[in-house]
Amino acid sequence: GNSVTQMEGPVTLSEEAFLTINCTYTATGYPSLFWYVQYPGEGLQLLLKATKADDKGSNKGFEATYRKETTSFHLEKGSVQVSDSAVYFCALHSGNTPLVFGKGTRLSVIA
Amino acid sequence: ETGVTQSPTHLIKTRGQQVTLRCSSQSGHNTVSWYQQALGQGPQFIFQYYREEENGRGNFPPRFSGLQFPNYSSELNVNALELDDSALYLCATGTSGRRPQETQYFGPGTRLLVL
């Protein structure tokens, strides 16, 4: 079945540091890939998505590239801010199946 | 903000009780999915409704049931509550089924505590 594996947290970074959160997937067919963010006490917000191989999703300075050869969709940001502190979820959607999420990675950015 | 609202925001129940959670979808969205997010975990798919009919179900027992109304709002009902049902319950709305490229919009969730 479909599954998503993302790096375990928590990840603690200083402001302006470079961020990478790794995500790999297993899926049948041709999945669409997503990153969702969950701020403290809130629901999930779509951060970015990519629907086919080599697509790059980007939003708010975050980027992720759909790599079919390595079945990966790593999230990156060049310079994190305190306001980026949240839990980040990698997810996939394939065929007629529902969204499948990873376990989430908690990011804490300190000033 | 997504325009998806959920009520109540928090709820405390005891084992064996029943609970109803509600979700109002974003305008124009005819699909609603419900997810359970246990503490420290990613959301797990419970079921989806499309045009008032169940359109897929995850690995949850029958005591988890739902409804979708003509205005596309939705309810999640859980009977015979168990301690492990304590979680954040999220609804997500979208358009026309579960195509891979469809984006789902999540509500803020209802946090349920079962004592």
mmCIF file of C-alpha atoms in Angstrom:
data_model
loop_
_atom_site.group_PDB
_atom_site.id
_atom_site.type_symbol
_atom_site.label_atom_id
_atom_site.label_comp_id
_atom_site.label_asym_id
_atom_site.label_seq_id
_atom_site.Cartn_x
_atom_site.Cartn_y
_atom_site.Cartn_z
ATOM 1 C CA GLY A 1 0.000 0.000 0.000
ATOM 2 C CA ASN A 2 0.873 3.657 -0.094
ATOM 3 C CA SER A 3 3.066 5.049 2.649
ATOM 4 C CA VAL A 4 5.116 8.098 3.567
ATOM 5 C CA THR A 5 8.230 8.182 5.707
ATOM 6 C CA GLN A 6 9.597 11.457 6.954
ATOM 7 C CA MET A 7 12.497 12.290 9.203
ATOM 8 C CA GLU A 8 11.770 12.204 12.887
ATOM 9 C CA GLY A 9 11.956 15.358 14.874
ATOM 10 C CA PRO A 10 12.094 17.474 16.673
ATOM 11 C CA VAL A 11 14.302 19.692 14.571
ATOM 12 C CA THR A 12 15.673 22.776 16.308
ATOM 13 C CA LEU A 13 17.322 25.513 14.257
ATOM 14 C CA SER A 14 18.505 29.029 14.794
ATOM 15 C CA GLU A 15 16.828 31.811 12.876
ATOM 16 C CA GLU A 16 18.163 32.175 9.303
ATOM 17 C CA ALA A 17 19.487 28.606 9.229
ATOM 18 C CA PHE A 18 18.890 26.292 6.262
ATOM 19 C CA LEU A 19 16.107 23.741 6.651
ATOM 20 C CA THR A 20 15.738 20.302 5.118
ATOM 21 C CA ILE A 21 13.047 17.839 6.145
ATOM 22 C CA ASN A 22 13.370 14.530 4.337
ATOM 23 C CA CYS A 23 10.375 12.683 2.947
ATOM 24 C CA THR A 24 10.282 9.449 0.962
ATOM 25 C CA TYR A 25 7.270 7.586 -0.282
ATOM 26 C CA THR A 26 5.980 4.278 -1.556
ATOM 27 C CA ALA A 27 3.031 4.361 -3.912
ATOM 28 C CA THR A 28 1.365 2.553 -6.759
ATOM 29 C CA GLY A 29 0.704 4.558 -9.864
ATOM 30 C CA TYR A 30 1.608 8.211 -10.132
ATOM 31 C CA PRO A 31 0.967 9.994 -6.845
ATOM 32 C CA SER A 32 0.604 13.669 -6.156
ATOM 33 C CA LEU A 33 2.779 14.837 -3.274
ATOM 34 C CA PHE A 34 2.036 17.447 -0.652
ATOM 35 C CA TRP A 35 3.522 19.237 2.308
ATOM 36 C CA TYR A 36 1.082 20.398 4.972
ATOM 37 C CA VAL A 37 1.927 22.577 7.971
ATOM 38 C CA GLN A 38 0.211 22.584 11.341
ATOM 39 C CA TYR A 39 0.768 25.579 13.588
ATOM 40 C CA PRO A 40 0.202 25.147 17.340
ATOM 41 C CA GLY A 41 -3.458 24.631 18.145
ATOM 42 C CA GLU A 42 -4.576 24.738 14.527
ATOM 43 C CA GLY A 43 -5.599 22.399 11.727
ATOM 44 C CA LEU A 44 -3.540 21.564 8.663
ATOM 45 C CA GLN A 45 -2.730 24.078 5.962
ATOM 46 C CA LEU A 46 -1.501 23.119 2.529
ATOM 47 C CA LEU A 47 2.024 24.471 2.139
ATOM 48 C CA LEU A 48 2.893 23.245 -1.351
ATOM 49 C CA LYS A 49 2.277 20.398 -3.759
ATOM 50 C CA ALA A 50 3.624 18.722 -6.894
ATOM 51 C CA THR A 51 1.585 16.514 -9.172
ATOM 52 C CA LYS A 52 4.175 14.930 -11.461
ATOM 53 C CA ALA A 53 7.828 13.956 -11.566
ATOM 54 C CA ASP A 54 10.355 16.811 -11.589
ATOM 55 C CA ASP A 55 7.711 19.359 -10.605
ATOM 56 C CA LYS A 56 8.832 21.816 -7.946
ATOM 57 C CA GLY A 57 6.282 23.102 -5.466
ATOM 58 C CA SER A 58 7.034 26.358 -3.701
ATOM 59 C CA ASN A 59 5.346 28.706 -1.254
ATOM 60 C CA LYS A 60 6.455 31.189 1.424
ATOM 61 C CA GLY A 61 10.123 30.456 0.703
ATOM 62 C CA PHE A 62 9.666 26.687 1.052
ATOM 63 C CA GLU A 63 10.421 24.376 -1.859
ATOM 64 C CA ALA A 64 10.168 20.678 -2.615
ATOM 65 C CA THR A 65 10.959 18.787 -5.823
ATOM 66 C CA TYR A 66 9.156 15.592 -6.828
ATOM 67 C CA ARG A 67 11.955 13.062 -7.471
ATOM 68 C CA LYS A 68 10.557 9.878 -8.972
ATOM 69 C CA GLU A 69 13.964 8.176 -9.248
ATOM 70 C CA THR A 70 14.566 8.467 -5.509
ATOM 71 C CA THR A 71 10.848 8.488 -4.512
ATOM 72 C CA SER A 72 11.490 11.606 -2.478
ATOM 73 C CA PHE A 73 9.912 14.996 -1.846
ATOM 74 C CA HIS A 74 12.250 16.759 0.586
ATOM 75 C CA LEU A 75 11.170 20.111 2.013
ATOM 76 C CA GLU A 76 13.730 22.932 2.020
ATOM 77 C CA LYS A 77 13.919 26.557 3.055
ATOM 78 C CA GLY A 78 16.971 28.729 2.756
ATOM 79 C CA SER A 79 16.452 30.889 5.848
ATOM 80 C CA VAL A 80 13.953 29.914 8.526
ATOM 81 C CA GLN A 81 12.157 32.335 10.814
ATOM 82 C CA VAL A 82 10.729 31.915 14.299
ATOM 83 C CA SER A 83 7.262 32.040 12.731
ATOM 84 C CA ASP A 84 8.056 28.837 10.798
ATOM 85 C CA SER A 85 7.921 26.843 14.037
ATOM 86 C CA ALA A 86 5.259 24.211 13.432
ATOM 87 C CA VAL A 87 4.732 20.556 12.593
ATOM 88 C CA TYR A 88 5.268 19.653 8.941
ATOM 89 C CA PHE A 89 3.541 16.688 7.296
ATOM 90 C CA CYS A 90 4.466 15.067 4.018
ATOM 91 C CA ALA A 91 1.516 13.387 2.279
ATOM 92 C CA LEU A 92 0.611 11.632 -0.924
ATOM 93 C CA HIS A 93 -2.528 11.023 -2.922
ATOM 94 C CA SER A 94 -2.627 8.308 -5.591
ATOM 95 C CA GLY A 95 -5.385 6.972 -7.804
ATOM 96 C CA ASN A 96 -8.615 6.566 -5.914
ATOM 97 C CA THR A 97 -7.000 6.407 -2.480
ATOM 98 C CA PRO A 98 -7.278 8.985 0.286
ATOM 99 C CA LEU A 99 -4.468 11.218 1.467
ATOM 100 C CA VAL A 100 -1.766 9.268 3.293
ATOM 101 C CA PHE A 101 0.327 11.258 5.771
ATOM 102 C CA GLY A 102 3.696 10.820 7.364
ATOM 103 C CA LYS A 103 3.997 11.094 11.129
ATOM 104 C CA GLY A 104 5.059 14.713 11.025
ATOM 105 C CA THR A 105 8.248 16.575 11.888
ATOM 106 C CA ARG A 106 8.206 19.237 14.570
ATOM 107 C CA LEU A 107 10.341 22.271 13.766
ATOM 108 C CA SER A 108 11.379 24.761 16.413
ATOM 109 C CA VAL A 109 13.193 27.915 15.335
ATOM 110 C CA ILE A 110 14.910 29.933 18.019
ATOM 111 C CA ALA A 111 15.902 33.579 17.765
ATOM 112 C CA GLU B 1 -8.031 30.590 6.465
ATOM 113 C CA THR B 2 -9.701 27.874 4.430
ATOM 114 C CA GLY B 3 -13.375 28.640 5.071
ATOM 115 C CA VAL B 4 -13.872 25.190 6.593
ATOM 116 C CA THR B 5 -15.280 25.365 10.099
ATOM 117 C CA GLN B 6 -15.685 22.691 12.752
ATOM 118 C CA SER B 7 -17.614 22.543 16.001
ATOM 119 C CA PRO B 8 -17.127 22.207 18.836
ATOM 120 C CA THR B 9 -13.460 23.116 19.219
ATOM 121 C CA HIS B 10 -12.995 20.984 22.311
ATOM 122 C CA LEU B 11 -15.028 18.224 23.908
ATOM 123 C CA ILE B 12 -14.703 15.964 26.931
ATOM 124 C CA LYS B 13 -16.646 12.708 27.102
ATOM 125 C CA THR B 14 -16.524 9.530 29.158
ATOM 126 C CA ARG B 15 -16.115 5.971 27.952
ATOM 127 C CA GLY B 16 -19.240 4.471 26.445
ATOM 128 C CA GLN B 17 -20.788 7.809 25.513
ATOM 129 C CA GLN B 18 -21.611 8.961 22.026
ATOM 130 C CA VAL B 19 -20.347 12.101 20.302
ATOM 131 C CA THR B 20 -21.277 14.120 17.209
ATOM 132 C CA LEU B 21 -18.782 16.424 15.533
ATOM 133 C CA ARG B 22 -19.733 18.898 12.824
ATOM 134 C CA CYS B 23 -18.051 20.370 9.776
ATOM 135 C CA SER B 24 -19.154 23.132 7.417
ATOM 136 C CA SER B 25 -17.482 22.979 4.059
ATOM 137 C CA GLN B 26 -15.942 25.713 2.000
ATOM 138 C CA SER B 27 -18.282 27.165 -0.589
ATOM 139 C CA GLY B 28 -18.410 25.059 -3.764
ATOM 140 C CA HIS B 29 -16.898 21.966 -2.154
ATOM 141 C CA ASN B 30 -18.981 18.786 -2.464
ATOM 142 C CA THR B 31 -16.568 16.296 -0.939
ATOM 143 C CA VAL B 32 -15.753 15.974 2.754
ATOM 144 C CA SER B 33 -13.231 13.690 4.393
ATOM 145 C CA TRP B 34 -12.734 13.021 8.076
ATOM 146 C CA TYR B 35 -9.397 12.238 9.701
ATOM 147 C CA GLN B 36 -8.306 11.213 13.172
ATOM 148 C CA GLN B 37 -5.008 12.620 14.407
ATOM 149 C CA ALA B 38 -3.707 11.005 17.565
ATOM 150 C CA LEU B 39 -1.150 12.896 19.608
ATOM 151 C CA GLY B 40 2.222 12.934 17.882
ATOM 152 C CA GLN B 41 0.926 11.173 14.775
ATOM 153 C CA GLY B 42 -0.151 12.100 11.287
ATOM 154 C CA PRO B 43 -3.842 12.201 10.375
ATOM 155 C CA GLN B 44 -5.477 8.860 9.592
ATOM 156 C CA PHE B 45 -8.316 8.685 7.058
ATOM 157 C CA ILE B 46 -11.678 7.688 8.535
ATOM 158 C CA PHE B 47 -14.045 8.099 5.575
ATOM 159 C CA GLN B 48 -15.123 10.399 2.803
ATOM 160 C CA TYR B 49 -18.532 11.583 1.618
ATOM 161 C CA TYR B 50 -19.382 12.781 -1.854
ATOM 162 C CA ARG B 51 -22.845 14.094 -2.650
ATOM 163 C CA GLU B 52 -24.277 12.642 0.562
ATOM 164 C CA GLU B 53 -22.949 9.109 0.045
ATOM 165 C CA GLU B 54 -19.961 7.402 1.636
ATOM 166 C CA ASN B 55 -17.191 7.270 -0.935
ATOM 167 C CA GLY B 56 -14.452 5.322 0.777
ATOM 168 C CA ARG B 57 -13.550 4.267 4.275
ATOM 169 C CA GLY B 58 -10.344 3.730 6.186
ATOM 170 C CA ASN B 59 -9.576 1.125 8.815
ATOM 171 C CA PHE B 60 -12.068 2.289 11.428
ATOM 172 C CA PRO B 61 -14.839 0.240 13.071
ATOM 173 C CA PRO B 62 -18.538 0.729 12.272
ATOM 174 C CA ARG B 63 -19.090 2.726 15.454
ATOM 175 C CA PHE B 64 -17.546 5.572 13.463
ATOM 176 C CA SER B 65 -20.272 6.803 11.134
ATOM 177 C CA GLY B 66 -21.031 9.928 9.213
ATOM 178 C CA LEU B 67 -23.515 11.996 7.306
ATOM 179 C CA GLN B 68 -23.296 14.605 4.603
ATOM 180 C CA PHE B 69 -26.203 16.996 4.134
ATOM 181 C CA PRO B 70 -27.559 18.610 0.941
ATOM 182 C CA ASN B 71 -25.606 21.796 1.729
ATOM 183 C CA TYR B 72 -22.471 19.582 1.926
ATOM 184 C CA SER B 73 -21.956 20.118 5.640
ATOM 185 C CA SER B 74 -21.131 16.938 7.492
ATOM 186 C CA GLU B 75 -21.246 15.117 10.798
ATOM 187 C CA LEU B 76 -18.985 12.493 12.308
ATOM 188 C CA ASN B 77 -20.631 10.279 14.917
ATOM 189 C CA VAL B 78 -18.726 8.005 17.248
ATOM 190 C CA ASN B 79 -20.613 5.534 19.429
ATOM 191 C CA ALA B 80 -19.410 3.631 22.485
ATOM 192 C CA LEU B 81 -16.420 5.907 22.982
ATOM 193 C CA GLU B 82 -13.127 4.331 24.010
ATOM 194 C CA LEU B 83 -10.107 5.964 25.630
ATOM 195 C CA ASP B 84 -8.134 5.525 22.381
ATOM 196 C CA ASP B 85 -10.655 7.703 20.571
ATOM 197 C CA SER B 86 -9.044 10.714 22.237
ATOM 198 C CA ALA B 87 -7.597 12.676 19.340
ATOM 199 C CA LEU B 88 -7.904 15.723 17.118
ATOM 200 C CA TYR B 89 -10.610 15.128 14.500
ATOM 201 C CA LEU B 90 -10.117 16.992 11.258
ATOM 202 C CA CYS B 91 -12.451 17.439 8.363
ATOM 203 C CA ALA B 92 -11.241 18.382 4.920
ATOM 204 C CA THR B 93 -13.307 19.507 1.964
ATOM 205 C CA GLY B 94 -12.690 19.517 -1.748
ATOM 206 C CA THR B 95 -14.319 19.108 -5.124
ATOM 207 C CA SER B 96 -15.561 16.045 -6.951
ATOM 208 C CA GLY B 97 -14.112 12.906 -5.485
ATOM 209 C CA ARG B 98 -10.534 11.820 -4.803
ATOM 210 C CA ARG B 99 -8.577 12.656 -7.904
ATOM 211 C CA PRO B 100 -4.856 12.800 -7.106
ATOM 212 C CA GLN B 101 -4.459 16.418 -8.027
ATOM 213 C CA GLU B 102 -7.348 17.547 -5.888
ATOM 214 C CA THR B 103 -6.392 19.795 -3.014
ATOM 215 C CA GLN B 104 -8.191 19.307 0.253
ATOM 216 C CA TYR B 105 -8.814 22.175 2.649
ATOM 217 C CA PHE B 106 -8.717 21.377 6.320
ATOM 218 C CA GLY B 107 -10.718 22.792 9.169
ATOM 219 C CA PRO B 108 -9.139 23.670 12.528
ATOM 220 C CA GLY B 109 -10.257 20.406 14.109
ATOM 221 C CA THR B 110 -12.175 19.255 17.168
ATOM 222 C CA ARG B 111 -10.100 17.999 20.066
ATOM 223 C CA LEU B 112 -11.876 15.110 21.797
ATOM 224 C CA LEU B 113 -10.811 13.811 25.179
ATOM 225 C CA VAL B 114 -12.338 10.564 26.419
ATOM 226 C CA LEU B 115 -12.010 9.913 30.155
#
